[in-house]
Coordinates of C-alpha atoms and ligand atoms in Angstrom, one line a residue:
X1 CA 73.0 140.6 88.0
X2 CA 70.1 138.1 88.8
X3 CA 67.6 140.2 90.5
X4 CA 67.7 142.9 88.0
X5 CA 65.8 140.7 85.5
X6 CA 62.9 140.7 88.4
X7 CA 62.8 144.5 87.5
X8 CA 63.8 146.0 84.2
X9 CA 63.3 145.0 80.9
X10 CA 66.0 144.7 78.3
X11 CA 65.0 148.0 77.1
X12 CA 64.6 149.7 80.3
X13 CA 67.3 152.2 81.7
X14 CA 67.6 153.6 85.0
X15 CA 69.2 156.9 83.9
X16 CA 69.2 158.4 87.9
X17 CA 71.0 157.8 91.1
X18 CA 69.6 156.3 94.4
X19 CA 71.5 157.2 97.7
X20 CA 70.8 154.6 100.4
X21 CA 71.9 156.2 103.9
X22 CA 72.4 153.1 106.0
X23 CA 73.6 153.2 109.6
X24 CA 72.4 152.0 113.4
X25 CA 69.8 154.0 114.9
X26 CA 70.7 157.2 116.2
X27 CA 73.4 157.6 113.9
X28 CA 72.1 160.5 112.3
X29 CA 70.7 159.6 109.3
X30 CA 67.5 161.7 109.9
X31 CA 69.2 164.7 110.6
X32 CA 71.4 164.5 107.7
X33 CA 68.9 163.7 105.0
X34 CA 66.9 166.7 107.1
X35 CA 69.7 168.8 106.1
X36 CA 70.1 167.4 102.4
X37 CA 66.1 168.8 102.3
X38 CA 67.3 172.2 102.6
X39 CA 70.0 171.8 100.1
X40 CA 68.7 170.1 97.1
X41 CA 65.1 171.0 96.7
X42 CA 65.4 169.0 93.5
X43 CA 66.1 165.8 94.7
X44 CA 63.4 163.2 95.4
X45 CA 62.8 162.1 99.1
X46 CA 60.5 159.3 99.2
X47 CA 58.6 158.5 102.0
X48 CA 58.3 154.7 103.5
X49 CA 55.8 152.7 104.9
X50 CA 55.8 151.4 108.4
X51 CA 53.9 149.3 111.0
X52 CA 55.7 150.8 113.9
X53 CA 53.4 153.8 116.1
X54 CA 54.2 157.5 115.4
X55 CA 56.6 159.0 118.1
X56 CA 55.2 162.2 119.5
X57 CA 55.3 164.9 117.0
X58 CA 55.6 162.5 113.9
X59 CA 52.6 163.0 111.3
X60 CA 51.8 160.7 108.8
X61 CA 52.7 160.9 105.5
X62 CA 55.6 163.5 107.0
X63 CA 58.0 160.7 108.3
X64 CA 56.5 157.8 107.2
X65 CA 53.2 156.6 106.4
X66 CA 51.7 154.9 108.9
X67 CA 50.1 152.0 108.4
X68 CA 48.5 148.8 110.0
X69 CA 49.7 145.6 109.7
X70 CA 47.3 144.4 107.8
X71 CA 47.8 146.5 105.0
X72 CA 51.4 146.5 105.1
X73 CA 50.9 142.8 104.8
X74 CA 48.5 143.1 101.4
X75 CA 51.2 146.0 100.2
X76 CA 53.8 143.2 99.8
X77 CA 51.2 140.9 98.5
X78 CA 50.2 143.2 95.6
X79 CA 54.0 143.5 94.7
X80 CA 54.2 147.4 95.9
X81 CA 57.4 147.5 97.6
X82 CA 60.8 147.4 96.3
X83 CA 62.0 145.9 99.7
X84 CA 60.6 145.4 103.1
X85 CA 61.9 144.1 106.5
X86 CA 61.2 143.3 110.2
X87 CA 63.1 146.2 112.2
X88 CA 64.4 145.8 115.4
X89 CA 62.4 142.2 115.8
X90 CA 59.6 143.9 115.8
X91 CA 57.7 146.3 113.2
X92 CA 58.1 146.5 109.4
X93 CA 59.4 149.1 107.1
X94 CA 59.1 149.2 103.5
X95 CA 60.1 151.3 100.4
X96 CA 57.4 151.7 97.6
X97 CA 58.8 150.3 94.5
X98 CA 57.3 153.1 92.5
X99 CA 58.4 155.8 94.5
X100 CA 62.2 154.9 93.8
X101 CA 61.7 153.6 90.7
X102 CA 59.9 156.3 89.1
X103 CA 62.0 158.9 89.3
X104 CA 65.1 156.5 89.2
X105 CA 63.4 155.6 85.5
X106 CA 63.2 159.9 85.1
X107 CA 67.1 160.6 85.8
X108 CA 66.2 162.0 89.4
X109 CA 68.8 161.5 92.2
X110 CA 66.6 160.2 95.1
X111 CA 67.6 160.2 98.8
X112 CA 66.2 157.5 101.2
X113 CA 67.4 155.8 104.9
X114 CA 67.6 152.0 105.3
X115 CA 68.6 149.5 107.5
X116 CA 71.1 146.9 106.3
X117 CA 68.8 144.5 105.3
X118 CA 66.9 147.1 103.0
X119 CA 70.4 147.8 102.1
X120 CA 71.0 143.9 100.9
X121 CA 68.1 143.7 99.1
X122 CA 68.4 146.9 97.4
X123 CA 71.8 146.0 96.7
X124 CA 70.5 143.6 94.1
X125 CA 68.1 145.0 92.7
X126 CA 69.0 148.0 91.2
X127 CA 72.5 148.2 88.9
X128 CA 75.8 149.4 90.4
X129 CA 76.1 152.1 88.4
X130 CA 72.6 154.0 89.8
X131 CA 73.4 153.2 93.1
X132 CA 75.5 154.6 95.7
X133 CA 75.5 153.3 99.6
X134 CA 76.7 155.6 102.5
X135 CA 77.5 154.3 105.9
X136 CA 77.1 156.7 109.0
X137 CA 79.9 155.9 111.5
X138 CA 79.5 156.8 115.3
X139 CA 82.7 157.5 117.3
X140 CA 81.4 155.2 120.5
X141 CA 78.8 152.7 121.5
X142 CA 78.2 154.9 124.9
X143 CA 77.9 158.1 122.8
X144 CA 74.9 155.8 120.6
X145 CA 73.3 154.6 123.6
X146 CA 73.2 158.5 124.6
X147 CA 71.7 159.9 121.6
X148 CA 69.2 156.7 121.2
X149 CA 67.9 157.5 124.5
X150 CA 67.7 161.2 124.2
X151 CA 64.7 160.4 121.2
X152 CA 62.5 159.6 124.2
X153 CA 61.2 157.0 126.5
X154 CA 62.1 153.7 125.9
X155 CA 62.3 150.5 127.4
X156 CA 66.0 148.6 128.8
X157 CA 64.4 145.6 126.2
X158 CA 63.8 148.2 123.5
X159 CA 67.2 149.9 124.0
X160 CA 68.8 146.3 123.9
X161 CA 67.1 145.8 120.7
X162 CA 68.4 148.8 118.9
X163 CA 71.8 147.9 120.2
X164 CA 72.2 144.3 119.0
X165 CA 70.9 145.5 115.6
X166 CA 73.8 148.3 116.1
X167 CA 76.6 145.7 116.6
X168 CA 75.4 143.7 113.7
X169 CA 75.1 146.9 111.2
X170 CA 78.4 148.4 112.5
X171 CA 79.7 144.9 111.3
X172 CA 78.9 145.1 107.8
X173 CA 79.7 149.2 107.1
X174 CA 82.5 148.1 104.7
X175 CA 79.9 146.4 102.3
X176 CA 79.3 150.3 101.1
X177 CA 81.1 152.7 98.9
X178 CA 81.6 155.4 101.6
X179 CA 81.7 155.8 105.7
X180 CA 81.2 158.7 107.1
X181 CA 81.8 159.5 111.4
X182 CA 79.2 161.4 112.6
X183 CA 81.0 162.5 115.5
X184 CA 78.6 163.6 118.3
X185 CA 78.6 168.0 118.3
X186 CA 80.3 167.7 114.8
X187 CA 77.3 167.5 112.4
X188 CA 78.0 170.1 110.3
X189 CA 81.1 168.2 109.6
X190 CA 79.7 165.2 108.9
X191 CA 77.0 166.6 106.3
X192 CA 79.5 168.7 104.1
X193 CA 81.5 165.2 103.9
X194 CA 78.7 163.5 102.5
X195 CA 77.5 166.2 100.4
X196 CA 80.9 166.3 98.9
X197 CA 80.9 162.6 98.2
X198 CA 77.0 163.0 96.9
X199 CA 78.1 166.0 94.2
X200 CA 81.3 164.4 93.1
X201 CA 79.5 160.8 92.6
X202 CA 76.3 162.6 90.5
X203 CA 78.3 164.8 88.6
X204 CA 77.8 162.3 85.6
X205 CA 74.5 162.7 85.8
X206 CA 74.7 166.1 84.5
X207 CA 77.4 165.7 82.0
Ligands
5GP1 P1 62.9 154.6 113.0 O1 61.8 153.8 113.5 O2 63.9 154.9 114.1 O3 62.5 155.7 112.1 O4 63.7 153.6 112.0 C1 64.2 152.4 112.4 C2 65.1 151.8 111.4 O5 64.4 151.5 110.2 C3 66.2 152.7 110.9 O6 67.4 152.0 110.9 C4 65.8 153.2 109.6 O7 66.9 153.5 108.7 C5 65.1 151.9 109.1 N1 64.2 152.2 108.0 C6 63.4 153.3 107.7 N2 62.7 153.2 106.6 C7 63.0 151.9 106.1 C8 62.6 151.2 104.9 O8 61.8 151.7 104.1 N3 63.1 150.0 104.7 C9 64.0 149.4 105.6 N4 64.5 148.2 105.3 N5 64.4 150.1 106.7 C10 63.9 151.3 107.0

């Protein structure tokens, strides 16, 4: 309960639900928040701040916001993000505080991908009760390493990167409420299984 007292007042109630999809890169938790776009037009999708360069066809403020270093690093200065963290030993990512907080504050349920250490932080910050953490499982290593490599060009030492940071997420799934396998030409599969855990988990939201 420690780190609430960093951010809510006695008075102050969260009365919404933030899902954090947490998962190795190139697990799919692009294309399944993608998909929960389409569904739930009402549900808030904030957008995160990074250091790293756009890939080709990534705009900014679409994706991410792209942002220098320098600024990222006077963000977290001026308090502005809720959590941030080096990625794959090398760029930063960040979550405006505001951004999940407001509309957390309003009763909205917001949608946003982390990595595990966003997930930690995260974790205690915001009460149990607003928050609900879904893993996305892949059915091999090989069939990761495929799909990571199909996003484009990347180097062996990039590559390595993502898949050290793999092993050590993979490690730690069980720290969330729910896993679900995102097994590779079954992703229709995989996002009515989290939708269905998503609807029965806000229905008290709307009671
Ligand atoms: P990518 O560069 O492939 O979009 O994302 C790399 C990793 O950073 C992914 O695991 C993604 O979930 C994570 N990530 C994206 N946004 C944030 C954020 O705001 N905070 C944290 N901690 N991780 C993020």
């Amino acid at each position: 309960m420690v780190g609430y007292n960093l951010l809510m007042t006695s008075e102050e109630k969260y009365l919404g639900k933030l899902i954090l999809i947490v998962g190795p890169s190139g697990s799919g938790k692009g294309t399944v928040i993608n998909r929960l776009k389409q569904s739930f037009a009402g549900f808030v999708f904030p957008i995160s701040y990074t250091t790293r360069d756009p890939r080709e066809g990534e705009e900014d403020g679409d994706s991410y916001h792209f942002v220098m270093k320098k600024k990222f690093e006077q963000m977290i200065e001026n308090g502005e993000f809720l959590e941030h963290a080096v990625v794959h030993s090398d760029n930063f990512y960040g979550t405006g505080k505001e951004d999940i907080l407001g509309p957390l504050r309003d009763g909205a349920v917001i949608v946003r991908e982390v990595d595990m250490q966003g997930f930690h932080s995260i974790k205690d910050l915001i009460p149990k009760e607003n928050l609900l953490t879904i893993f996305m499982k892949v059915s091999s290593l090989e069939d990761l390493r495929g799909r990571i490599l199909r996003r484009g060009e990347m180097s062996e030492e990039e590559l390595q990167k993502r898949m050290d940071s793999t092993l050590k997420e993979i490690a730690q799934a069980d720290e969330c409420d729910y896993q679900v396998e995102n097994k590779w030409g079954e992703i229709d599969k995989c996002v009515g299984n989290v939708t269905t855990i998503i609807l029965d988990e806000i229905k008290d939201l709307y009671e």
